[in-house]
Amino acid sequence: MTQYSINGRAYAAEPAPGQCLRTMLRDLEVFGVKKGCDSGDCGACTVHIDGKPFHSCLVPAFRAEGREVTTIEGLAPCGERHPLQQAFHDAQGFQCGFCTAGMIMTAVTFTDAQKADLPHALKGNLCRCTGYRSIKDALNGVCNIEADVAGKALGASLPNPFTDTILNGTARYTMDLAVEDLLHLKVLRSPHAHARLVSIDRQAALAVPGVVAVYTWEDVPKRRFSSALHEDHLVDPDDILLLDNVARFAGQRIAAVVAETEAAAEAGCRALRVDYEVLPAVFDPVLAMRPDAPVLHDKDGLTASTNIFCTLQGEIGDVARGFAEADAVHEQTYSTSRVQHVHLETHGSIAWKGEDGRWHVRTSSQGPFAVRQKLAYIMGIPHRDLHVFTERVGGGFGGKQEMVSEDLVLFATMKLGRPVKWEWTREEEFIGATTRHQMTTRVKIGARKDGTLTALDVAVFSNTGAYGGHGSETLAAAMASPIAAYRCANKKGIGHAVYTNMTPGGGFRGYGASQTTFAVECAIDALARQLGIDPFTMRRRNVVQPGDNIESIWKEPSDASFGSHGIGECLDIVERELAKGNGVAKPEGADWEEGRGVALAMLECGPPTEHRSGAELHLKADGTYFLACGSTEMGNGITTAHKQIAAAILGTRADDVGIINADTDRTPYDTGTFASTGVVVGGKAVHLTAEAMVEDILDFASRHTGVPLEQCRLDADGVVCGNQRITLVDLHAAGTKVDHRFTVSRRAYLSPRTIAFNVQGVRLAVHRVTGEIRVLHSVHAADIGLPINPMQCRGQLDGAVSMGYGWALVENMVHDDAGRMVNAQLRNCRIPTFADTPRTDIFFADTTDRIGPLGAKSQGECGINPVAPAVSNALADATGVRFAHLPFTPDRLFTQLAAR
């Protein structure tokens, strides 16, 4: 065995031929080194070798022999913080934290010159969550946190409770677990977009040393399901099998190989011999609707007659009459592109049978309770025999509102009786996971001379890909809030979600509303310019107001309601800030043109279908509290917010409220953390539970002391009853003697749903020859009610806006004529880097919501929606050309600008 020095300790290891340093370190249980790409693109695995930073996934393990390797765990002496770790603590320079160790290990070596040029210095480190502002704050010594003071938790910028473990590398994400006797699972994916499996020869695969088992469609349960996670499973079609004998997109899993090592499992997949019958494929939803298109799915053994999975349509008023009354009409087709979530932690799960005789699944999921329900159904076992949980999740953005890794590992471990692990590669994320739905939207809109809308007609074609999970729900969202955001007596719409042989669409931040917000906001702007009306004035004149019906194209009553209404203030803020400017001028030269744009977005806080959450609260013997709730923490800051809600009601410090979340054994039921529900449902459950705890404590204290209840009040660590005070420690001891448990639980349901708003303003310069775009000023205003943690809310919006710029300007999944993605790597399918991400000035409307807990409402999702249309509107202002198709890459702009 070879000796290695890691963090000052000697380790004996014998790396396999070709093994990289990252995997060897993790084999030695040095889990602070993360996997985001295994190709040197993301920086999450950065370590020091003799004091210099390296992406350890690119370093052969044997090259570390005789050299000093330092990971995040060894950056500072045990129990202390390195000055840069302290800076990240004070600035809260992270959200999910998956990139943080690599970010710190890179930045800790920076010279003054590198600190002065962060866009270049951080080019090798990616963050999908933060929008990089808080990282820059950390590197500039900015402190964003406040003191945790009893009774003042609400509205305070308190740090994440898991900050120290994130910064020192001891936070445990899904794969950060050493398991004895572990097997590894890998899948063979179809190279064809549409093909029937004629035969699979598994003999060569089974002959690979270390391969334990090979599974195909013949071996697995034949129960169809949807990978989408919803409370109401009926909104999604049961059109997926664990393994199928028909591949409907290039990248679909068709066989699973289980082996003693990951390398052996991969070799086993390569050794499989598959005979395919290649079938006709269709990739465009409009073409897929034609009668002569190949049909993807059959129903009960009978071939379906159409690829249209879902059609939604409706009309209020009389649209034909509305257009007849219009003085100006704009009509255009807009389209948005597929993008991948690129959460830096890839999908993955580990399953095993516990000493309790039950099956346990550790996973990276936004909805472990929904996963448990689906797994129990597929495997034919009772819910009580199954435990599904998360620990720390490295980003989600809707991509983990999907069951894509848990099913096969559970199946394999049930078959083999040994623990099984499946960790996805970055390429698999691009070709095998879900994406944002590509949508094409035709908008026709009319208005009178004064800008008052008279008619709005929208037609949406949603490419749901090979499977229909989320297809109907994203289509419903696409035809809801973007249309309901404007007052108009005459509205009409029709939308189709259509099966094609593309990678399946799924949930993605913005959830369908992003796509049609782009179309409607561009159309509003174009109509305003046609009428000679300022875009801000056009929106103020037509945006929905309190007292209006909140309706898009359906007359049915809705439970959506204005708990507060701050859109006017948001528009005022963005207009003011753009007018004031930020001192950044456009580049010199006659070829640069400058323009500004604005767009708004409305969000119904939560889905129209059922969503519920529970919380449980305990008073502990030491006088502190312990909170259990089923919501998933994935960088959204929900654990911090829940602790602050509880602390605000209990009058204590947030630090005095411990928490556990997202565990089907240890927390109450929760539908899942998606659809902007973490605060308005999960937070509401915490709110109700904390109020019940106050009642429980005061009731017992009144009976214990004999003082009337109305004369008792709770403070930070005790109860004042009349003229006497009893500490919570003593009260708990008194309760123990009479078996009073100081444990309460409450549930919350999503109704009514309040309304949030966001407004994005952009000033940019575009080069009329090359098509290069430079964002000069970015302003965002959000109506989110009372921010429970302003720093976290700002961070969520930073990340959402950055993701919006990525969708608009940078990210582009390219597929060939056979439906195969040709750029399934981070270096080729880019997400925004530090250099790509403009600083956004973020403001909050001064509102307090009457529906949301403690005056708060949703804010993590909607911020992405107005960004791309604001960019398009600024480009139109600068060039006079309407760019209606995402993304706005230089080659696309060049073609249209040259034509101009």
JSON list of N, CA, C and O in Angstrom, two decimals, residues 759-778:
[
{"chain": "A", "resi": 759, "resn": "VAL", "atom": "N", "xyz": [-40.80, 42.32, -10.51]},
{"chain": "A", "resi": 759, "resn": "VAL", "atom": "CA", "xyz": [-40.55, 43.19, -11.66]},
{"chain": "A", "resi": 759, "resn": "VAL", "atom": "C", "xyz": [-39.05, 43.23, -11.90]},
{"chain": "A", "resi": 759, "resn": "VAL", "atom": "O", "xyz": [-38.26, 43.43, -10.97]},
{"chain": "A", "resi": 760, "resn": "GLN", "atom": "N", "xyz": [-38.65, 43.04, -13.15]},
{"chain": "A", "resi": 760, "resn": "GLN", "atom": "CA", "xyz": [-37.24, 43.09, -13.54]},
{"chain": "A", "resi": 760, "resn": "GLN", "atom": "C", "xyz": [-37.02, 44.23, -14.51]},
{"chain": "A", "resi": 760, "resn": "GLN", "atom": "O", "xyz": [-37.79, 44.42, -15.45]},
{"chain": "A", "resi": 761, "resn": "GLY", "atom": "N", "xyz": [-35.98, 45.01, -14.26]},
{"chain": "A", "resi": 761, "resn": "GLY", "atom": "CA", "xyz": [-35.56, 46.05, -15.19]},
{"chain": "A", "resi": 761, "resn": "GLY", "atom": "C", "xyz": [-34.15, 45.80, -15.67]},
{"chain": "A", "resi": 761, "resn": "GLY", "atom": "O", "xyz": [-33.28, 45.38, -14.89]},
{"chain": "A", "resi": 762, "resn": "VAL", "atom": "N", "xyz": [-33.90, 46.05, -16.94]},
{"chain": "A", "resi": 762, "resn": "VAL", "atom": "CA", "xyz": [-32.59, 45.80, -17.54]},
{"chain": "A", "resi": 762, "resn": "VAL", "atom": "C", "xyz": [-32.20, 46.98, -18.44]},
{"chain": "A", "resi": 762, "resn": "VAL", "atom": "O", "xyz": [-33.02, 47.45, -19.22]},
{"chain": "A", "resi": 763, "resn": "ARG", "atom": "N", "xyz": [-30.97, 47.43, -18.28]},
{"chain": "A", "resi": 763, "resn": "ARG", "atom": "CA", "xyz": [-30.35, 48.33, -19.27]},
{"chain": "A", "resi": 763, "resn": "ARG", "atom": "C", "xyz": [-29.14, 47.60, -19.82]},
{"chain": "A", "resi": 763, "resn": "ARG", "atom": "O", "xyz": [-28.32, 47.10, -19.05]},
{"chain": "A", "resi": 764, "resn": "LEU", "atom": "N", "xyz": [-29.05, 47.51, -21.13]},
{"chain": "A", "resi": 764, "resn": "LEU", "atom": "CA", "xyz": [-27.98, 46.71, -21.72]},
{"chain": "A", "resi": 764, "resn": "LEU", "atom": "C", "xyz": [-27.43, 47.40, -22.96]},
{"chain": "A", "resi": 764, "resn": "LEU", "atom": "O", "xyz": [-28.02, 48.33, -23.51]},
{"chain": "A", "resi": 765, "resn": "ALA", "atom": "N", "xyz": [-26.30, 46.92, -23.37]},
{"chain": "A", "resi": 765, "resn": "ALA", "atom": "CA", "xyz": [-25.70, 47.33, -24.64]},
{"chain": "A", "resi": 765, "resn": "ALA", "atom": "C", "xyz": [-25.54, 46.10, -25.52]},
{"chain": "A", "resi": 765, "resn": "ALA", "atom": "O", "xyz": [-25.21, 45.01, -25.03]},
{"chain": "A", "resi": 766, "resn": "VAL", "atom": "N", "xyz": [-25.80, 46.25, -26.81]},
{"chain": "A", "resi": 766, "resn": "VAL", "atom": "CA", "xyz": [-25.66, 45.15, -27.75]},
{"chain": "A", "resi": 766, "resn": "VAL", "atom": "C", "xyz": [-24.83, 45.63, -28.93]},
{"chain": "A", "resi": 766, "resn": "VAL", "atom": "O", "xyz": [-25.01, 46.75, -29.44]},
{"chain": "A", "resi": 767, "resn": "HIS", "atom": "N", "xyz": [-23.88, 44.81, -29.35]},
{"chain": "A", "resi": 767, "resn": "HIS", "atom": "CA", "xyz": [-23.02, 45.14, -30.47]},
{"chain": "A", "resi": 767, "resn": "HIS", "atom": "C", "xyz": [-23.75, 44.74, -31.75]},
{"chain": "A", "resi": 767, "resn": "HIS", "atom": "O", "xyz": [-24.07, 43.57, -31.95]},
{"chain": "A", "resi": 768, "resn": "ARG", "atom": "N", "xyz": [-23.99, 45.71, -32.60]},
{"chain": "A", "resi": 768, "resn": "ARG", "atom": "CA", "xyz": [-24.86, 45.45, -33.75]},
{"chain": "A", "resi": 768, "resn": "ARG", "atom": "C", "xyz": [-24.19, 44.61, -34.82]},
{"chain": "A", "resi": 768, "resn": "ARG", "atom": "O", "xyz": [-24.86, 44.16, -35.76]},
{"chain": "A", "resi": 769, "resn": "VAL", "atom": "N", "xyz": [-22.90, 44.36, -34.72]},
{"chain": "A", "resi": 769, "resn": "VAL", "atom": "CA", "xyz": [-22.21, 43.52, -35.68]},
{"chain": "A", "resi": 769, "resn": "VAL", "atom": "C", "xyz": [-22.02, 42.11, -35.13]},
{"chain": "A", "resi": 769, "resn": "VAL", "atom": "O", "xyz": [-22.36, 41.12, -35.79]},
{"chain": "A", "resi": 770, "resn": "THR", "atom": "N", "xyz": [-21.50, 42.00, -33.93]},
{"chain": "A", "resi": 770, "resn": "THR", "atom": "CA", "xyz": [-21.18, 40.68, -33.38]},
{"chain": "A", "resi": 770, "resn": "THR", "atom": "C", "xyz": [-22.33, 40.05, -32.62]},
{"chain": "A", "resi": 770, "resn": "THR", "atom": "O", "xyz": [-22.33, 38.84, -32.37]},
{"chain": "A", "resi": 771, "resn": "GLY", "atom": "N", "xyz": [-23.30, 40.86, -32.16]},
{"chain": "A", "resi": 771, "resn": "GLY", "atom": "CA", "xyz": [-24.39, 40.34, -31.35]},
{"chain": "A", "resi": 771, "resn": "GLY", "atom": "C", "xyz": [-24.05, 40.17, -29.89]},
{"chain": "A", "resi": 771, "resn": "GLY", "atom": "O", "xyz": [-24.85, 39.63, -29.12]},
{"chain": "A", "resi": 772, "resn": "GLU", "atom": "N", "xyz": [-22.87, 40.63, -29.46]},
{"chain": "A", "resi": 772, "resn": "GLU", "atom": "CA", "xyz": [-22.51, 40.54, -28.05]},
{"chain": "A", "resi": 772, "resn": "GLU", "atom": "C", "xyz": [-23.41, 41.43, -27.21]},
{"chain": "A", "resi": 772, "resn": "GLU", "atom": "O", "xyz": [-23.74, 42.55, -27.60]},
{"chain": "A", "resi": 773, "resn": "ILE", "atom": "N", "xyz": [-23.84, 40.90, -26.04]},
{"chain": "A", "resi": 773, "resn": "ILE", "atom": "CA", "xyz": [-24.70, 41.64, -25.12]},
{"chain": "A", "resi": 773, "resn": "ILE", "atom": "C", "xyz": [-23.95, 41.86, -23.82]},
{"chain": "A", "resi": 773, "resn": "ILE", "atom": "O", "xyz": [-23.32, 40.94, -23.29]},
{"chain": "A", "resi": 774, "resn": "ARG", "atom": "N", "xyz": [-24.03, 43.08, -23.30]},
{"chain": "A", "resi": 774, "resn": "ARG", "atom": "CA", "xyz": [-23.48, 43.38, -21.98]},
{"chain": "A", "resi": 774, "resn": "ARG", "atom": "C", "xyz": [-24.57, 44.03, -21.14]},
{"chain": "A", "resi": 774, "resn": "ARG", "atom": "O", "xyz": [-25.13, 45.06, -21.54]},
{"chain": "A", "resi": 775, "resn": "VAL", "atom": "N", "xyz": [-24.89, 43.41, -20.02]},
{"chain": "A", "resi": 775, "resn": "VAL", "atom": "CA", "xyz": [-25.88, 43.97, -19.12]},
{"chain": "A", "resi": 775, "resn": "VAL", "atom": "C", "xyz": [-25.21, 45.08, -18.30]},
{"chain": "A", "resi": 775, "resn": "VAL", "atom": "O", "xyz": [-24.24, 44.84, -17.58]},
{"chain": "A", "resi": 776, "resn": "LEU", "atom": "N", "xyz": [-25.72, 46.30, -18.43]},
{"chain": "A", "resi": 776, "resn": "LEU", "atom": "CA", "xyz": [-25.13, 47.46, -17.76]},
{"chain": "A", "resi": 776, "resn": "LEU", "atom": "C", "xyz": [-25.77, 47.74, -16.40]},
{"chain": "A", "resi": 776, "resn": "LEU", "atom": "O", "xyz": [-25.11, 48.22, -15.48]},
{"chain": "A", "resi": 777, "resn": "HIS", "atom": "N", "xyz": [-27.05, 47.46, -16.28]},
{"chain": "A", "resi": 777, "resn": "HIS", "atom": "CA", "xyz": [-27.78, 47.75, -15.04]},
{"chain": "A", "resi": 777, "resn": "HIS", "atom": "C", "xyz": [-28.91, 46.74, -14.92]},
{"chain": "A", "resi": 777, "resn": "HIS", "atom": "O", "xyz": [-29.69, 46.55, -15.85]},
{"chain": "A", "resi": 778, "resn": "SER", "atom": "N", "xyz": [-28.96, 46.06, -13.79]},
{"chain": "A", "resi": 778, "resn": "SER", "atom": "CA", "xyz": [-30.00, 45.06, -13.53]},
{"chain": "A", "resi": 778, "resn": "SER", "atom": "C", "xyz": [-30.68, 45.41, -12.22]},
{"chain": "A", "resi": 778, "resn": "SER", "atom": "O", "xyz": [-30.01, 45.56, -11.19]}
]
